[in-house]
mmCIF file of C-alpha atoms in Angstrom:
data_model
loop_
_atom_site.group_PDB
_atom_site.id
_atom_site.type_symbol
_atom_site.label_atom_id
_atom_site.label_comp_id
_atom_site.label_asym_id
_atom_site.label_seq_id
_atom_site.Cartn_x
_atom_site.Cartn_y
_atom_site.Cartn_z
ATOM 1 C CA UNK A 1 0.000 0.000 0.000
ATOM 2 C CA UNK A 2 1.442 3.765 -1.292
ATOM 3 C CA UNK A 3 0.892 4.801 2.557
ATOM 4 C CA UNK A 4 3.485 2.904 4.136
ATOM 5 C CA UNK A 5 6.664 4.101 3.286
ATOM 6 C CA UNK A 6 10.214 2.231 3.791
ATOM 7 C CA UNK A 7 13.318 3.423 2.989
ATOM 8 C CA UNK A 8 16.103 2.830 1.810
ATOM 9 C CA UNK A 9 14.017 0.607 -0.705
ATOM 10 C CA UNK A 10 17.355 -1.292 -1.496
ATOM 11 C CA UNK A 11 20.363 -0.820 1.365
ATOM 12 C CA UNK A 12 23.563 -2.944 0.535
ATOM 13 C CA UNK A 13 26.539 -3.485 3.592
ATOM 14 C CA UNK A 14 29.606 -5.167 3.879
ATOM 15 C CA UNK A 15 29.928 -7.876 6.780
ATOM 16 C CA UNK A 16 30.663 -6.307 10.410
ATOM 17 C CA UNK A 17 28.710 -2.784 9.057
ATOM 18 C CA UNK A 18 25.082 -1.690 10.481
ATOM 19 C CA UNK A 19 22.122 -1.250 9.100
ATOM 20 C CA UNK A 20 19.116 0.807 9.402
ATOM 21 C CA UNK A 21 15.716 0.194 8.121
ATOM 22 C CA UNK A 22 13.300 3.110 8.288
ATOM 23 C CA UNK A 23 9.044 2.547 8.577
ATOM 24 C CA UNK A 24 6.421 5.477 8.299
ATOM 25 C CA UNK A 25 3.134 4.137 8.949
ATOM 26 C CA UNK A 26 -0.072 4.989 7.295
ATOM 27 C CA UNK A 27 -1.049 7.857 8.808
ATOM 28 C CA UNK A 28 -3.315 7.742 12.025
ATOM 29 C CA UNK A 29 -1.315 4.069 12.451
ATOM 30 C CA UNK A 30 0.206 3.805 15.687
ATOM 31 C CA UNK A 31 0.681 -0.185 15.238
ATOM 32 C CA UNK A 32 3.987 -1.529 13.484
ATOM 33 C CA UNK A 33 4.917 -4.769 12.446
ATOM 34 C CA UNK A 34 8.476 -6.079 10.549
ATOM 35 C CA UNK A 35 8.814 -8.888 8.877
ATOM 36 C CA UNK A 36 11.444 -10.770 7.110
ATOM 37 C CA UNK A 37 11.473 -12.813 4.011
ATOM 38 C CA UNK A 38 14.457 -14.596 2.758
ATOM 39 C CA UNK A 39 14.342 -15.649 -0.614
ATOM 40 C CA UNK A 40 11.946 -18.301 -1.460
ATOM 41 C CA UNK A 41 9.954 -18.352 1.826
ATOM 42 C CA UNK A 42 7.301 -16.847 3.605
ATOM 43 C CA UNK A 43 7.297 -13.505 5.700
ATOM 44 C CA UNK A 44 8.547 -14.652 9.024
ATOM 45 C CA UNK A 45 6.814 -12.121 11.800
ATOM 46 C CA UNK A 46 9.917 -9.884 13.656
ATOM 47 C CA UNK A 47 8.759 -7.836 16.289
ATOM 48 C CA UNK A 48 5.015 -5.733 16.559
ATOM 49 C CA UNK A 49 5.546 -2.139 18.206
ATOM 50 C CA UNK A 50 3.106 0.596 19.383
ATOM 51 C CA UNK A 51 4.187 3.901 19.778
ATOM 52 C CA UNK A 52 7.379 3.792 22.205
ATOM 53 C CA UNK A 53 6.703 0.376 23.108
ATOM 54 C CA UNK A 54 7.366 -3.471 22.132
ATOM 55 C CA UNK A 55 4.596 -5.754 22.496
ATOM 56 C CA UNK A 56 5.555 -8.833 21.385
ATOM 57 C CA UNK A 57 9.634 -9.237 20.038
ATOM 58 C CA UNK A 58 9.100 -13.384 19.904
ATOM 59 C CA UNK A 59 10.348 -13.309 16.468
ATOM 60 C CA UNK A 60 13.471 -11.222 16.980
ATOM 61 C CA UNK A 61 16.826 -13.391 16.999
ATOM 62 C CA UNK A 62 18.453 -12.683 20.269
ATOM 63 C CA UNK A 63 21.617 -10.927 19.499
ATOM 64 C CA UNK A 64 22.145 -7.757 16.585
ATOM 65 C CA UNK A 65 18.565 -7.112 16.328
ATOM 66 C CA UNK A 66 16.695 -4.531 17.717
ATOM 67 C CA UNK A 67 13.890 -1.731 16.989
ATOM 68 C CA UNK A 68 12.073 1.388 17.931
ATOM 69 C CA UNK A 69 8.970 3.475 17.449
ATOM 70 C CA UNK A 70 8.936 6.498 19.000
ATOM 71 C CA UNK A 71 6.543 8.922 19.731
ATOM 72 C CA UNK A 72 7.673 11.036 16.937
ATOM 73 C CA UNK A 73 9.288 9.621 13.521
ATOM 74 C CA UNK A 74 9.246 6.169 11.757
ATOM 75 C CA UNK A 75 9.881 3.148 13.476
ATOM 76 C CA UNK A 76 13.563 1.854 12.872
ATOM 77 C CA UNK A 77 15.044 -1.545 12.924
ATOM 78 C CA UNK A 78 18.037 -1.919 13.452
ATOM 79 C CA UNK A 79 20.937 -4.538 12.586
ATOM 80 C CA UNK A 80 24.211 -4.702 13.712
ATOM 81 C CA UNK A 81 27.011 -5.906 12.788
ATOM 82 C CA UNK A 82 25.514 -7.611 9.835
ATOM 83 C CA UNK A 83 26.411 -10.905 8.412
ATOM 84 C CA UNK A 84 25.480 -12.595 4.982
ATOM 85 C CA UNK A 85 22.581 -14.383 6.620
ATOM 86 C CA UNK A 86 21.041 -11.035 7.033
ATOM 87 C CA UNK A 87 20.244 -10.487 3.547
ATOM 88 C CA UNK A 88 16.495 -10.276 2.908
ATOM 89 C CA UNK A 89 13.879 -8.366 2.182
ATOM 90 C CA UNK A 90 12.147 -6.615 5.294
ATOM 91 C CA UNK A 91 8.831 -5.837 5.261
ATOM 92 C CA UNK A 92 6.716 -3.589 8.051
ATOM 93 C CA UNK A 93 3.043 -2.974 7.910
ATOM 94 C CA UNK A 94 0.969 -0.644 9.804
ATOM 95 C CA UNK A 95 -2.490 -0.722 11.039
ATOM 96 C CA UNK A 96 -4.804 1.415 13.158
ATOM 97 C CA UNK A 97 -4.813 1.591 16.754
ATOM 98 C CA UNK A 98 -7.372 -0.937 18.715
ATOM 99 C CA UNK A 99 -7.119 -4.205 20.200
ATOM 100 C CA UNK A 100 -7.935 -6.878 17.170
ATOM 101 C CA UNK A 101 -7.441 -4.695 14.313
ATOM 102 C CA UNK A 102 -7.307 -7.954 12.311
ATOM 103 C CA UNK A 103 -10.908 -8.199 13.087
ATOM 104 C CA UNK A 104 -12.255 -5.119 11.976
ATOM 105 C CA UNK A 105 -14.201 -5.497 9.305
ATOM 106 C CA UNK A 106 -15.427 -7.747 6.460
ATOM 107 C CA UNK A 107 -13.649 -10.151 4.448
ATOM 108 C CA UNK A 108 -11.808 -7.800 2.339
ATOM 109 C CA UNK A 109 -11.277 -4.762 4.913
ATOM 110 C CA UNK A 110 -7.622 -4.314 5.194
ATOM 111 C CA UNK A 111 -6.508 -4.131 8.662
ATOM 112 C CA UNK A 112 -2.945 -4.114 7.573
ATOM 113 C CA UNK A 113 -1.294 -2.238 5.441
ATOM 114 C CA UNK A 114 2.191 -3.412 4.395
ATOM 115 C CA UNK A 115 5.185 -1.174 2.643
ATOM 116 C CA UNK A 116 7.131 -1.938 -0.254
ATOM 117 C CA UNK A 117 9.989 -3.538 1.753
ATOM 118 C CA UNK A 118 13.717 -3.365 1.762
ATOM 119 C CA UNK A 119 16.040 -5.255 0.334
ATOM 120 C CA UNK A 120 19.242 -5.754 2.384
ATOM 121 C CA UNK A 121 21.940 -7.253 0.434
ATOM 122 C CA UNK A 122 25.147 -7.907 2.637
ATOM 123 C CA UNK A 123 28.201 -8.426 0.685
ATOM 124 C CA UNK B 1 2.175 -23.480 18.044
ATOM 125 C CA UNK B 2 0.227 -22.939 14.889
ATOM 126 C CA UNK B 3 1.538 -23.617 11.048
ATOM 127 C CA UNK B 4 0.982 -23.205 7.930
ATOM 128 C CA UNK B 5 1.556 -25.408 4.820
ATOM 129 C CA UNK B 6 0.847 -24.212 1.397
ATOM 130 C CA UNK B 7 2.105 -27.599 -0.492
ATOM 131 C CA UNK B 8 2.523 -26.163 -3.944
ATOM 132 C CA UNK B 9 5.587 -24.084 -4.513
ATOM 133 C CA UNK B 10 4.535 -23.543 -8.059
ATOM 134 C CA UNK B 11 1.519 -23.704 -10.041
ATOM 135 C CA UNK B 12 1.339 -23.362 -13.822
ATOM 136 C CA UNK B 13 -2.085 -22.468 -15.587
ATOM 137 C CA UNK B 14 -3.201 -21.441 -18.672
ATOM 138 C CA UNK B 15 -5.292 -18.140 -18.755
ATOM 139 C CA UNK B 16 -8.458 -18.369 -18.552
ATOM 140 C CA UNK B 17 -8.298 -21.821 -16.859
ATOM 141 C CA UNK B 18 -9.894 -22.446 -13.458
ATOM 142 C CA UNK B 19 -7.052 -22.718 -10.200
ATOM 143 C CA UNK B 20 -7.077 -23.800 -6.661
ATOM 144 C CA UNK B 21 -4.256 -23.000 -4.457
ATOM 145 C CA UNK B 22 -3.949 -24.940 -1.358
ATOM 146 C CA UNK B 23 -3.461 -23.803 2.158
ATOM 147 C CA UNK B 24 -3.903 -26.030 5.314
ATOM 148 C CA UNK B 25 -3.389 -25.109 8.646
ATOM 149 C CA UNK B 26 -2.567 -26.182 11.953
ATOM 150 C CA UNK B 27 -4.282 -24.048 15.323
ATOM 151 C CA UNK B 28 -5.917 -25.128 18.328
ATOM 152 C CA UNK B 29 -8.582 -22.576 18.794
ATOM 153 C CA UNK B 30 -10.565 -20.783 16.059
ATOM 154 C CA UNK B 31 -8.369 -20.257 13.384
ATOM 155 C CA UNK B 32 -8.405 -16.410 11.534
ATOM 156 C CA UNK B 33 -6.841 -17.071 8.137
ATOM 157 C CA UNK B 34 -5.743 -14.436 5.568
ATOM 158 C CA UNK B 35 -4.532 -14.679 1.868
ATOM 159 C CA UNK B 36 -2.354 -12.410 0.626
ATOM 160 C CA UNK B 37 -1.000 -11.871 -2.900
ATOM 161 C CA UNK B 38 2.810 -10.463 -3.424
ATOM 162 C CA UNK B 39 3.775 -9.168 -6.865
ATOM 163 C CA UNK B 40 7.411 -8.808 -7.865
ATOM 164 C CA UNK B 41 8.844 -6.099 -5.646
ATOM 165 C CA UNK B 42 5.983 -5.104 -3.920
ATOM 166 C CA UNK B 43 4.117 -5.789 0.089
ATOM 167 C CA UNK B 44 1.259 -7.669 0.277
ATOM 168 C CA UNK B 45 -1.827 -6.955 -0.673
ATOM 169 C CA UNK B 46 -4.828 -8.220 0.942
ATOM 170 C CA UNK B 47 -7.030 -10.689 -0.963
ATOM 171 C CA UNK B 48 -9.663 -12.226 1.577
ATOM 172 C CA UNK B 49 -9.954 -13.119 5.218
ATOM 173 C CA UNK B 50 -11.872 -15.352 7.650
ATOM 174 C CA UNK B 51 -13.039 -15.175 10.940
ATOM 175 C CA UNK B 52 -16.637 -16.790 11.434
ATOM 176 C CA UNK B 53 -19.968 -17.099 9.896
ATOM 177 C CA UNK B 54 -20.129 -18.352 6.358
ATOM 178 C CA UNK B 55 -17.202 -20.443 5.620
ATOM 179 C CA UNK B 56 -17.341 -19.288 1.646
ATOM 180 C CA UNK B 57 -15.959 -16.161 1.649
ATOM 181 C CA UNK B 58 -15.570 -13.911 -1.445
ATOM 182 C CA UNK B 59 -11.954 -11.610 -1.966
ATOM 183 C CA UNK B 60 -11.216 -8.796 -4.343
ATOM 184 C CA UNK B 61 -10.213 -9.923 -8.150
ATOM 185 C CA UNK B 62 -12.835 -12.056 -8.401
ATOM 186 C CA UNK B 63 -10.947 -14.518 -5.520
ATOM 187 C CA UNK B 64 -12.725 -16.861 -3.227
ATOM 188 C CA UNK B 65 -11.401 -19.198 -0.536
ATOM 189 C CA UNK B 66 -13.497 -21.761 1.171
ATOM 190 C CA UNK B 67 -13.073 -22.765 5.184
ATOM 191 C CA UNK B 68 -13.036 -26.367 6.253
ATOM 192 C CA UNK B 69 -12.707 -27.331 9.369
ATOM 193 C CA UNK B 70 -12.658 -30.775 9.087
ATOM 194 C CA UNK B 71 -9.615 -30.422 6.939
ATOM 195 C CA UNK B 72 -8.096 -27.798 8.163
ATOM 196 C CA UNK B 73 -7.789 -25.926 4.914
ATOM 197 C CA UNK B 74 -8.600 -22.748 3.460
ATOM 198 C CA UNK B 75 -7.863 -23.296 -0.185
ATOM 199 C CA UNK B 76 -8.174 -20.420 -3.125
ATOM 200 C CA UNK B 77 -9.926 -20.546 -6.212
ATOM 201 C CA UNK B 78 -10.634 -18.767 -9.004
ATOM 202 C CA UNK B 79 -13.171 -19.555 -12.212
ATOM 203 C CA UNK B 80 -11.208 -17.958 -15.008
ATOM 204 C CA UNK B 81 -7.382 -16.568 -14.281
ATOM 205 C CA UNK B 82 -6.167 -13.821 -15.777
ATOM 206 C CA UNK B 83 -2.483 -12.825 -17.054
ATOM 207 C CA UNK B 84 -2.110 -10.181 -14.366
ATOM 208 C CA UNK B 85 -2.359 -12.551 -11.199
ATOM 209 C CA UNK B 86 0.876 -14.174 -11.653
ATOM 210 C CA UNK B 87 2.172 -13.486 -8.676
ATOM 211 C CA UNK B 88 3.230 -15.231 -5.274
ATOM 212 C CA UNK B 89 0.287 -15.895 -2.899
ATOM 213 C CA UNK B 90 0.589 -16.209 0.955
ATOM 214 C CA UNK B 91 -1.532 -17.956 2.721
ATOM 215 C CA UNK B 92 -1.894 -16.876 7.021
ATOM 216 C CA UNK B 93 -2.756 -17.514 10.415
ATOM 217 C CA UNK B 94 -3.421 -14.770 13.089
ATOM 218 C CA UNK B 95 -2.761 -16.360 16.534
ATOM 219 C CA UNK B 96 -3.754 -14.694 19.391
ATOM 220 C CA UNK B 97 -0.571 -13.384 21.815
ATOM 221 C CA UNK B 98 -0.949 -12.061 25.137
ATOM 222 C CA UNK B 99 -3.848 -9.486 23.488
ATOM 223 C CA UNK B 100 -1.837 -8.662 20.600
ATOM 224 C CA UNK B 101 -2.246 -10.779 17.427
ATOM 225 C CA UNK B 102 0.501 -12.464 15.489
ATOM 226 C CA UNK B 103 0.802 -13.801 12.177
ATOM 227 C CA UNK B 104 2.142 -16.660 10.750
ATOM 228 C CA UNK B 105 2.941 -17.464 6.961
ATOM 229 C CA UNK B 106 2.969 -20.214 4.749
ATOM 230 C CA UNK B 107 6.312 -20.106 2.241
ATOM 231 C CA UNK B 108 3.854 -19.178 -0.867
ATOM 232 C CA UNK B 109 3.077 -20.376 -3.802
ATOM 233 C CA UNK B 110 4.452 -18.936 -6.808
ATOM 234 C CA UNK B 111 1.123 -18.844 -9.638
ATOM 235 C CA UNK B 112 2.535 -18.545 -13.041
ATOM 236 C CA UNK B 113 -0.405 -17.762 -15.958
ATOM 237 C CA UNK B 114 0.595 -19.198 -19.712
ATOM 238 C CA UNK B 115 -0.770 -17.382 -22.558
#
């Protein structure tokens, strides 16, 4: 969706360097969600994020990884130190504030809106 | 912990030709399930989603899925496909977490269209 914005769309590091991935929600959003998709698989859920807080990090590895959303700017996630099993393309997606956004609506309501996605390469 | 399997990493179809693409699923409570199509460089795009009531449930671009419980599937179909779905479709499950909602992927299936 043309609301959510990510940038850089394509970000390219060299082993040991960091990385920043930038998310602007739809506007009004105050939910964020990153995802990651390595080639030829599915979007494996990251960490979800309300406005300075983390609600759920369960799909965060443990070391390098971390992210943000403050109260004022996009929502960052960060990688450090990056390593060639970093490449990817990471996704976030916004959505309203409530509960159970994902229940809002009927069948085709869109409860979450997801950005174009960056592609990390690490060389 | 809940799953998803989409079996079919790629399906070939002529255009205009009917297609099903599988999902099945694996949840202990009511399952919500999503399917999302991906084209080439893009986020997802929301086709359909189920949460209760009538288990048939009509999507945008003329998609449908269909709910079964008893096989724990939410397949896709479409009558008549057209050149401009080939794309990679995602099939989901949104678990419930602590009052937040998570979701979990199946690895896609890529849907190429032949002239």
């Amino acid at each position: 969706n043309a609301g959510v914005m990510q940038n850089p769309r394509h970000l390219v590091r060299r082993r040991g360097q960091e990385a920043r991935l930038r998310c602007s929600p739809m506007k009004g959003h105050s939910h964020v969600y990153w995802y990651r998709q390595l080639p030829e698989e599915g979007l494996k859920f990251m960490v979800y994020l309300q406005k300075e807080n983390i609600i759920d990090e369960s799909g965060m590895p443990k070391e390098r990884f971390s992210a943000e959303f403050p109260k004022e700017g996009p929502s960052i996630l960060r990688i450090q130190q990056v390593v060639r099993g970093d490449s990817a393309a990471y996704f976030c997606a916004s959505s309203p504030p409530g509960q159970a956004p994902w229940l809002a609506g009927g069948p085709t309501s869109d409860t979450q809106y997801f950005g174009p996605g960056t592609r990390l390469t690490v060389l | 912990a809940q799953s998803v399997t989409q079996p079919d990493i790629h399906i070939t179809v002529s255009e205009g030709a009917s297609l099903e693409l599988r999902c099945n699923y694996s949840y202990g409570a009511t399952p919500y399930l999503f399917w999302y199509v991906q084209s080439p460089g893009q986020g997802l795009q929301l086709l359909l989603k189920y949460f209760s009531g009538d288990t048939l449930v009509q999507g945008i671009k003329g998609f449908e899925a269909e709910f079964k419980r008893s096989q724990s599937s939410f397949n896709l179909r479409k009558p008549s496909v057209h050149w401009s779905d080939a794309a990679e479709y995602f099939c989901a499950v949104v678990r419930a977490s602590g009052g937040s909602y998570i979701p979990t992927f199946g690895r896609g299936t890529s849907l190429i269209v032949h002239p």
